[in-house]
Short mmCIF file of C-alpha atoms and ligand atoms in Angstrom, two decimals:
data_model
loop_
_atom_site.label_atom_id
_atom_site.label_comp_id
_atom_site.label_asym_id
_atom_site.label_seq_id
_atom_site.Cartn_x
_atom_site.Cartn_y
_atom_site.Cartn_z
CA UNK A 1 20.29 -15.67 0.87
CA UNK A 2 20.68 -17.09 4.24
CA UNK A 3 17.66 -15.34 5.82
CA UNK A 4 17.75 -14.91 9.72
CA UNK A 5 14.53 -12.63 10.76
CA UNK A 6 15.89 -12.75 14.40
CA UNK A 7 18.53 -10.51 13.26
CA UNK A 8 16.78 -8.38 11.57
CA UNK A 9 14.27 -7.13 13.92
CA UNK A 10 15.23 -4.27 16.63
CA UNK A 11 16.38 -5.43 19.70
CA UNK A 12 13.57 -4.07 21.84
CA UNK A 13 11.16 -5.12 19.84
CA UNK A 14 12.18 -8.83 19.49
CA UNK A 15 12.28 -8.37 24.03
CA UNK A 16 9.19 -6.47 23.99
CA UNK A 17 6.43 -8.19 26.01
CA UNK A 18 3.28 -6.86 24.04
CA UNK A 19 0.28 -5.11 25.68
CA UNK A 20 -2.53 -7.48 26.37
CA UNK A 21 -6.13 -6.76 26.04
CA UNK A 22 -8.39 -7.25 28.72
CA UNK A 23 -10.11 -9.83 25.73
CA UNK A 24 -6.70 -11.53 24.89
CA UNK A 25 -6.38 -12.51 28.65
CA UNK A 26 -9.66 -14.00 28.43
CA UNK A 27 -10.76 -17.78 26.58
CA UNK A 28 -14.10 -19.05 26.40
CA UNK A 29 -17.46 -18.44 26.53
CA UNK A 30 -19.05 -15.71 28.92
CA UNK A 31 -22.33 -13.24 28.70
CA UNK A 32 -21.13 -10.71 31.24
CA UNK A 33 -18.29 -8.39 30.61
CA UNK A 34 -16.67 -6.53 33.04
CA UNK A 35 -12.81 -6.48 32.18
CA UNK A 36 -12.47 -3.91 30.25
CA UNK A 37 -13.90 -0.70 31.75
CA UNK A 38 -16.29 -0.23 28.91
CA UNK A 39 -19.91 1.57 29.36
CA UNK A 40 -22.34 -2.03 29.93
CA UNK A 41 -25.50 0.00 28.33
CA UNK A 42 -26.07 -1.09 24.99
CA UNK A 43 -25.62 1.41 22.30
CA UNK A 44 -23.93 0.35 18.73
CA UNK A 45 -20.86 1.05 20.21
CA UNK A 46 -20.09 -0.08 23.85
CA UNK A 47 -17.59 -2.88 23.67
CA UNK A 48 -14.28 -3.06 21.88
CA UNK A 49 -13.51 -4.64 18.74
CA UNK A 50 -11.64 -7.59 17.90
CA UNK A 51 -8.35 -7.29 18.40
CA UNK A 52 -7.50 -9.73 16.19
CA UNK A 53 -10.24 -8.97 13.13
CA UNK A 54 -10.66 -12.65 13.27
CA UNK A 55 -13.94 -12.57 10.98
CA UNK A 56 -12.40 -10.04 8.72
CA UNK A 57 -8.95 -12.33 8.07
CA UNK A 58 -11.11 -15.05 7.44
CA UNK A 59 -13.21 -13.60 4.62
CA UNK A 60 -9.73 -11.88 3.34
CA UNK A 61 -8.09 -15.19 3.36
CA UNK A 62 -10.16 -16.98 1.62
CA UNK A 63 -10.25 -14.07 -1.61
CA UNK A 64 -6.98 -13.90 -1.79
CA UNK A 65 -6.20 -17.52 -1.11
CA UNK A 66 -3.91 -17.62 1.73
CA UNK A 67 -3.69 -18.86 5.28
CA UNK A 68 -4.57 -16.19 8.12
CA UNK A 69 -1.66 -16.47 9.93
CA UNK A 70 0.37 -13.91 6.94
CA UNK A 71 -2.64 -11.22 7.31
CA UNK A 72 -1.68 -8.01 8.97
CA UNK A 73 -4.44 -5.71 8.79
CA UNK A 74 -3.68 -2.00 9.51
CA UNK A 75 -5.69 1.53 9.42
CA UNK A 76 -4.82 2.18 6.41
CA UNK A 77 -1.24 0.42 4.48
CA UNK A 78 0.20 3.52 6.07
CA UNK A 79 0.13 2.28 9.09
CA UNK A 80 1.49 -1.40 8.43
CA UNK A 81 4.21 1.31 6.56
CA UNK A 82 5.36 2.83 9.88
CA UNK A 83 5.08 -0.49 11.88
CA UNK A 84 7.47 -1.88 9.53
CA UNK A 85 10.17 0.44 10.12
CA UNK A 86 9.42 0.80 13.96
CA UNK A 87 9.82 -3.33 13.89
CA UNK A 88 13.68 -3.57 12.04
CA UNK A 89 14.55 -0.10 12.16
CA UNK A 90 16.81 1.34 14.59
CA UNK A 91 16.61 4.91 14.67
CA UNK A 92 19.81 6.41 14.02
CA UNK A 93 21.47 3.70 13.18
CA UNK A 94 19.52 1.82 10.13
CA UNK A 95 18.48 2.86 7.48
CA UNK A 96 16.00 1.72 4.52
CA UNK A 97 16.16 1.84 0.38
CA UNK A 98 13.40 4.02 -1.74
CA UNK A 99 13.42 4.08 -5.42
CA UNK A 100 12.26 7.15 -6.58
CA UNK A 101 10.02 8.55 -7.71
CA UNK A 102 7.64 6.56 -5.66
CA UNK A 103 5.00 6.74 -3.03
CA UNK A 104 5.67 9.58 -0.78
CA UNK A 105 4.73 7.86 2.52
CA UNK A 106 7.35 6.01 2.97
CA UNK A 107 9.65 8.89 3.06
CA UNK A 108 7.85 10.34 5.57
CA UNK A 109 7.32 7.69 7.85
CA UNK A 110 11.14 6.76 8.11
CA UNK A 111 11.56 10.45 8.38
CA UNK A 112 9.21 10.67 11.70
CA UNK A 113 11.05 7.55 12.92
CA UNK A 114 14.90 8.74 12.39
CA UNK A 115 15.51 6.40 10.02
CA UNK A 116 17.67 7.30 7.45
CA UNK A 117 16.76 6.85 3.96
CA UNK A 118 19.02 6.11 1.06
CA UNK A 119 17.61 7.08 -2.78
CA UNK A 120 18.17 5.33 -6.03
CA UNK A 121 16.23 7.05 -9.03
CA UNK A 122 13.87 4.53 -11.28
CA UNK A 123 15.33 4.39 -14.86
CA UNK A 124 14.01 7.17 -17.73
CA UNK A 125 11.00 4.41 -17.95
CA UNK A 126 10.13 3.95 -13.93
CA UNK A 127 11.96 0.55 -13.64
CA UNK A 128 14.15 -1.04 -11.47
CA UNK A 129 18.24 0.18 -11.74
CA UNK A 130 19.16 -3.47 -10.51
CA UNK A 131 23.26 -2.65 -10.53
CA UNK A 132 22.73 0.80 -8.84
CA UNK A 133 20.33 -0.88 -6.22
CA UNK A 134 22.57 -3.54 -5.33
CA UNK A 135 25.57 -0.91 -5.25
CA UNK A 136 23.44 1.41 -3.17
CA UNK A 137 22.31 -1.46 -0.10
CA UNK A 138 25.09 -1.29 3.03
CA UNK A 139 24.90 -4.00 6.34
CA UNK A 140 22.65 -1.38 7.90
CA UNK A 141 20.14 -1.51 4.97
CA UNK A 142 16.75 -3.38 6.61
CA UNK A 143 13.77 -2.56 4.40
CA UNK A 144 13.73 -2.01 0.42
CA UNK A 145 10.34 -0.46 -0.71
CA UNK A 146 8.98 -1.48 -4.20
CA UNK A 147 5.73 -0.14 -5.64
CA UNK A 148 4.11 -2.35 -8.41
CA UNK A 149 2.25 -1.13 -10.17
CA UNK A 150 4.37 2.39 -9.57
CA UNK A 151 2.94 5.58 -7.72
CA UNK A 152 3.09 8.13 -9.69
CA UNK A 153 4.18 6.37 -12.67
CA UNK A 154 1.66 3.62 -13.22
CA UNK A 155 3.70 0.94 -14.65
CA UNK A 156 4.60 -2.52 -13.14
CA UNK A 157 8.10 -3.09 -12.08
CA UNK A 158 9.83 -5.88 -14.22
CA UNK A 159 9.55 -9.24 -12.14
CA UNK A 160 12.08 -10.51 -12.90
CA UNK A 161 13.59 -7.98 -11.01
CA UNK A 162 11.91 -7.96 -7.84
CA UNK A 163 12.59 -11.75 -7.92
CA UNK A 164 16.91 -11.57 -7.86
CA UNK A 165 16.00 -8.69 -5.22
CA UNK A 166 14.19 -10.76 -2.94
CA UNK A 167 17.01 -13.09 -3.52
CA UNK A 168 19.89 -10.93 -3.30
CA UNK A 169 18.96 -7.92 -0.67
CA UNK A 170 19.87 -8.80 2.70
CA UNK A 171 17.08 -7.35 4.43
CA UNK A 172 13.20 -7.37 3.70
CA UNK A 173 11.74 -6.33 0.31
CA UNK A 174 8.37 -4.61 0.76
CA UNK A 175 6.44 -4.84 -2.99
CA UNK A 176 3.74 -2.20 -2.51
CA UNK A 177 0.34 -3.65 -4.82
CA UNK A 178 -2.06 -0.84 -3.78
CA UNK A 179 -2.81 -0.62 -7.40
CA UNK A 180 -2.40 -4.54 -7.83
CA UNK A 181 -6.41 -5.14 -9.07
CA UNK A 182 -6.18 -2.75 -12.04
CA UNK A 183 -3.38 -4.85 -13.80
CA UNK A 184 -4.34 -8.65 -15.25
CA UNK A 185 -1.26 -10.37 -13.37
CA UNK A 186 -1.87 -11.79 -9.55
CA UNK A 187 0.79 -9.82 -8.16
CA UNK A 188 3.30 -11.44 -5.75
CA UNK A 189 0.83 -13.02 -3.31
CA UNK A 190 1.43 -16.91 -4.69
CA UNK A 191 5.02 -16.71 -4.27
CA UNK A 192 4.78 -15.50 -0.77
CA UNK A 193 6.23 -18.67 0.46
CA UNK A 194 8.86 -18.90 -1.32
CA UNK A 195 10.60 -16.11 -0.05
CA UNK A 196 10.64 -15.12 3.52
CA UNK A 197 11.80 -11.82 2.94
CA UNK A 198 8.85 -10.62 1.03
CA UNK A 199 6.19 -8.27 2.66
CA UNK A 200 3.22 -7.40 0.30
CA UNK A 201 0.70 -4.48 0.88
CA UNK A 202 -2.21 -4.32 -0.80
CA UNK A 203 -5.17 -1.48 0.21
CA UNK A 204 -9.27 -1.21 0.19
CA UNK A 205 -8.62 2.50 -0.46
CA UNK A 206 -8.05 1.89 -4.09
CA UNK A 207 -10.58 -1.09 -6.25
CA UNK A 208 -12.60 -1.92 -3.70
CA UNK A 209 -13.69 1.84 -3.06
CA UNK A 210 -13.02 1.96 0.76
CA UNK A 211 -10.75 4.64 1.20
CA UNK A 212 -12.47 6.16 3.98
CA UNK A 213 -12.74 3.04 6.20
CA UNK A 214 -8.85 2.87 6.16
CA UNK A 215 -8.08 -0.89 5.84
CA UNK A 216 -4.47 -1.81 4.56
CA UNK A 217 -3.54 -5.63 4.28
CA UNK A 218 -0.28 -6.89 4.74
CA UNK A 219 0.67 -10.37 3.91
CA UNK A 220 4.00 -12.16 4.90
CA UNK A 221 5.06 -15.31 6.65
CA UNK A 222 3.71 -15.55 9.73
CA UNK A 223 7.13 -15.04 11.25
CA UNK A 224 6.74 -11.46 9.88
CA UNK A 225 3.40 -10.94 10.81
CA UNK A 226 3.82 -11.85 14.60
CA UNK A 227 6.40 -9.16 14.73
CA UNK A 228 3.63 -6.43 13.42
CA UNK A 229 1.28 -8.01 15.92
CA UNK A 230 3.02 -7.65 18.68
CA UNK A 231 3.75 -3.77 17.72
CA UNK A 232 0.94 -2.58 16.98
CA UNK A 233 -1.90 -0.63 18.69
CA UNK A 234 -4.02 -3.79 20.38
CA UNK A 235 -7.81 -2.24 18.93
CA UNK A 236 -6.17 -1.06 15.71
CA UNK A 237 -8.93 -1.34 13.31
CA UNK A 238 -12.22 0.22 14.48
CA UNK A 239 -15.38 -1.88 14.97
CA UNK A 240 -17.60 0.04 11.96
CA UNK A 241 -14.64 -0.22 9.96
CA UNK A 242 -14.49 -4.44 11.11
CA UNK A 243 -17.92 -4.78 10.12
CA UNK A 244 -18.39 -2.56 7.23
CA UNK A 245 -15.77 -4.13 5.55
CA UNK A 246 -16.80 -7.61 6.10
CA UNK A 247 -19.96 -6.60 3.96
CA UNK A 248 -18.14 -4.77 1.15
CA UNK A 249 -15.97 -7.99 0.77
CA UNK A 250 -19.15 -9.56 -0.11
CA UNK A 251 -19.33 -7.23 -3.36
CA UNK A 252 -16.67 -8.82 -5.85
CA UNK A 253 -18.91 -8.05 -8.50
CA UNK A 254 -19.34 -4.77 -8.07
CA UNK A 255 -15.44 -4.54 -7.23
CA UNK A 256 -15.11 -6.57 -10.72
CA UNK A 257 -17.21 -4.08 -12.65
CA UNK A 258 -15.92 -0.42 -11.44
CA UNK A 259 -12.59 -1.75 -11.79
CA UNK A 260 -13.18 -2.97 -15.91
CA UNK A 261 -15.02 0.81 -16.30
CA UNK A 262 -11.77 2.58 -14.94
CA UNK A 263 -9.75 0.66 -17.69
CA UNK A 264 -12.31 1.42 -19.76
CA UNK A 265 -11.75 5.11 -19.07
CA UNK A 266 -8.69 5.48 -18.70
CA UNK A 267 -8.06 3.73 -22.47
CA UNK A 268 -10.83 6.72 -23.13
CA UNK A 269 -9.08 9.26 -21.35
CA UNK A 270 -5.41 8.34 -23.22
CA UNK A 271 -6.89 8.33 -26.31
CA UNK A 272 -8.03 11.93 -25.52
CA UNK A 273 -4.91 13.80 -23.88
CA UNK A 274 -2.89 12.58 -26.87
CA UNK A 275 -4.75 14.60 -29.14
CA UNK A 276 -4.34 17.76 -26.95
CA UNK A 277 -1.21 19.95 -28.52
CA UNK A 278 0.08 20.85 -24.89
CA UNK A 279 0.32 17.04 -23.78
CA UNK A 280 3.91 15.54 -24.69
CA UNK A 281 3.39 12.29 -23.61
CA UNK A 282 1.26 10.08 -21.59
CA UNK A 283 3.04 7.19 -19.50
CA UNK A 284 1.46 3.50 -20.14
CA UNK A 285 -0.41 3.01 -16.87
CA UNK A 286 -1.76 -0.74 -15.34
CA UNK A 287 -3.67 1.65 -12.54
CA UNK A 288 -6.24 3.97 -11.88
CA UNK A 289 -4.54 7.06 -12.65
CA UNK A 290 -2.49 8.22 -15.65
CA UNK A 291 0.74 10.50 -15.18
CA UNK A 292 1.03 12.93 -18.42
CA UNK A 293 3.84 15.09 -19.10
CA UNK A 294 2.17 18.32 -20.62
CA UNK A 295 3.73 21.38 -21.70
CA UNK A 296 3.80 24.07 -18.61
CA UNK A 297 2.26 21.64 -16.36
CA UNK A 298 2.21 24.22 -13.12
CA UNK A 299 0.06 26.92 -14.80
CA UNK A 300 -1.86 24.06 -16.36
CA UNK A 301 -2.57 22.94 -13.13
CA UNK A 302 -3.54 26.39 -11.77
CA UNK A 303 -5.76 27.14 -14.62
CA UNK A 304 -7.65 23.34 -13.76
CA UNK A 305 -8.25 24.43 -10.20
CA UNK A 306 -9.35 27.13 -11.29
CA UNK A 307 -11.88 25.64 -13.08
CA UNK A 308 -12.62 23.18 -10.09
CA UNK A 309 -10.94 20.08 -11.31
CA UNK A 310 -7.80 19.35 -8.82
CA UNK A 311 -5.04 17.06 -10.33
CA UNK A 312 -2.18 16.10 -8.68
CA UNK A 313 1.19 18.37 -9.75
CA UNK A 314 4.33 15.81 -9.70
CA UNK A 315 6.28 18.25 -11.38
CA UNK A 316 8.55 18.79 -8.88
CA UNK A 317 9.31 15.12 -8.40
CA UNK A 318 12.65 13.22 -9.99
CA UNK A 319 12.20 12.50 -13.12
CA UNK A 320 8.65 13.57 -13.44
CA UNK A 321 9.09 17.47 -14.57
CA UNK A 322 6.10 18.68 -16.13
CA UNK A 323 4.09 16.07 -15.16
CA UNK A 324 0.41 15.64 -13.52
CA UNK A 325 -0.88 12.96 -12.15
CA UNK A 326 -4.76 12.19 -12.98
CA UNK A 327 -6.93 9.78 -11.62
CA UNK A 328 -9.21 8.10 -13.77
CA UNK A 329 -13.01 9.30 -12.29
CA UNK A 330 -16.45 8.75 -13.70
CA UNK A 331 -16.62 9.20 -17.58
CA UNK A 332 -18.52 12.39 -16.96
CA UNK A 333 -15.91 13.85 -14.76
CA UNK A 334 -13.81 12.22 -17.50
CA UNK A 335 -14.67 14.51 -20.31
CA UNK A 336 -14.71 17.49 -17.98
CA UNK A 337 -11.08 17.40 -17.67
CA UNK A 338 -11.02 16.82 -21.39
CA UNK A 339 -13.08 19.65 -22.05
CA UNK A 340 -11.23 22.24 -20.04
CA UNK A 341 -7.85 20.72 -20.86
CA UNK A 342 -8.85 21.56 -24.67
CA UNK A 343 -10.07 24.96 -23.95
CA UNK A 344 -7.09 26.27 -22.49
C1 LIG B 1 -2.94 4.95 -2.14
C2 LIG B 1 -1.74 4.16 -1.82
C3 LIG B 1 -1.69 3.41 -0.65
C4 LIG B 1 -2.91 3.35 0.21
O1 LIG B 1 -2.74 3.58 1.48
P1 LIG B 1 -3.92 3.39 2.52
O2 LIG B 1 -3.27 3.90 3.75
O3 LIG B 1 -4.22 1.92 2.57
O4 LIG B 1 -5.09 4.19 2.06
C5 LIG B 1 -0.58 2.64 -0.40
N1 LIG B 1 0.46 2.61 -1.27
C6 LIG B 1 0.42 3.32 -2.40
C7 LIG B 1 1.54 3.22 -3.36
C8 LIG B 1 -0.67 4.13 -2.70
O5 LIG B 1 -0.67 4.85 -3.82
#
């Protein structure tokens, strides 16, 4: 693949003179602030945050070993979601590729942008249907979206796979690794330069217990990244969020541990549903969830609610009838679910 981003990305985007912040027009060193309008009475909270998370993509790029210039950090990985289809997708006109069943966002957000979306389902196992995709992909295809390891499914897409796809598809293959630190592989992240086409997002709201700070990375070459940059909102991520997170990045170890208890569950909780009558099958999982296929998975569901423990019902999702969808929580809310799912 001949791969021209220039042609990819939406005419008034790739015109677009971005918004600049009263701190982007300024360089150097000053004590006293009065470009941008903000209250000059010290509280917490007064000035604007970094535009840029400078501190913040320096502590990220040094974890996950790779140069600052391919971080795009978003409020949340939904945003860096939408800002990928507002940057190479013309409304009414393009249109992007979504194996399903997958992550629901991404649906939605070419929805809200016009975008049109075209559907290939997963095989019976939740991989890749390579011949179908490649079938499926037209000259007004811009964005394929890839989850590995799968939402709702759990498993890893074959990478072998994903590699002739970022090979073959002529637009830009997004590999979704929100669930990337519960499997033992590294995830696409070292072979980011080798393929200009790849986007990878990878989340806080997930491992590193951060969901409610809202911090989605996105890493590409730094071609790609500009074009998010110059997109998005200038003051994107919050300042508590900025330096909140630079802290938590602190705590691998803690990160490391939760992380080896949830596979340590989960194993726990497997081992479990398979000895309940109702269950029909539980899907290998490299995440923090398991999706199980269970005999009249609706009223199960009910009857769990019920009972105050809220699952999440896939069962109206391709190829997942019958299913839920449980996360993996602490072993006591663990044997909870196992408790009730026996009794009923
Ligand atoms: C949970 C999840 C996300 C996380 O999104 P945030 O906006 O970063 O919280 C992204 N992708 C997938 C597949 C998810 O399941």
């Amino acid at each position: 693949m001949n791969f021209e981003l220039n042609k990819l990305v939406r005419a008034n985007v790739a015109k677009l003179k971005p918004y600049s912040s009263a701190r982007d027009d300024f360089k150097g060193d000053a004590s006293v602030f009065l470009d941008a309008n903000e209250n000059p009475f010290p509280t917490e909270y007064n000035r604007y945050p970094d535009p840029h998370q400078k501190k913040l993509k320096e502590k990220i790029a040094s974890i996950k070993n790779i140069n600052q210039e391919q971080i795009f950090l978003g409020n949340g990985s939904d945003e860096a979601i939408d800002l990928l289809i507002r940057a190479f997708c013309e409304p009414g006109q393009d249109n992007v590729l979504i194996p399903q069943p997958t992550y629901g966002m991404y649906t939605v957000s070419a929805e809200i942008n016009a975008v049109a979306i075209k559907t290939i389902p997963l095989t019976e196992d939740f991989d890749i249907n390579l011949e179908l995709t490649k079938k499926t992909w037209d000259d007004h295809t811009k964005l394929l979206f890839l989850c590995s390891p799968n939402n709702p499914s759990g498993n890893l897409l074959d990478l072998d796979k994903i590699r002739i796809l970022l090979q073959e598809f002529p637009g830009i293959v997004i590999v979704d690794e929100a669930y990337i630190d519960f499997t033992n592989y590294d995830g696409f992240i070292p072979l980011l330069n080798n393929f200009p086409n790849l986007v990878i997002l990878q989340t806080l709201s997930k491992a590193w217990g951060l969901a409610s700070l809202r911090l989605g990375m996105c890493f590409a070459s730094k071609e790609i990244i500009a074009v998010l940059n110059k997109i998005k909102p200038p003051y994107n991520i919050n300042g508590i969020t900025q330096q909140i997170v630079l802290k938590s990045l602190e705590e691998i170890e803690q990160k490391n541990k939760w992380i080896a208890e949830i596979i340590d569950a989960r194993e726990f909780v497997e081992n479990e549903l398979v000895k309940i009558p109702a269950v029909q099958r539980v899907y290998p999982s490299q995440a923090n969830f398991l999706l199980v296929k269970i005999t009249n998975a609706k009223s199960v569901y009910q009857s769990l609610i019920s009972n105050g423990i809220v699952l999440r019902d896939r069962s109206n999702v391709l190829l997942c009838g019958n299913c839920l969808r449980i996360t993996i929580g602490t072993p006591e809310e663990n044997k909870m679910l196992i408790s009730e799912l026996s009794n009923l």
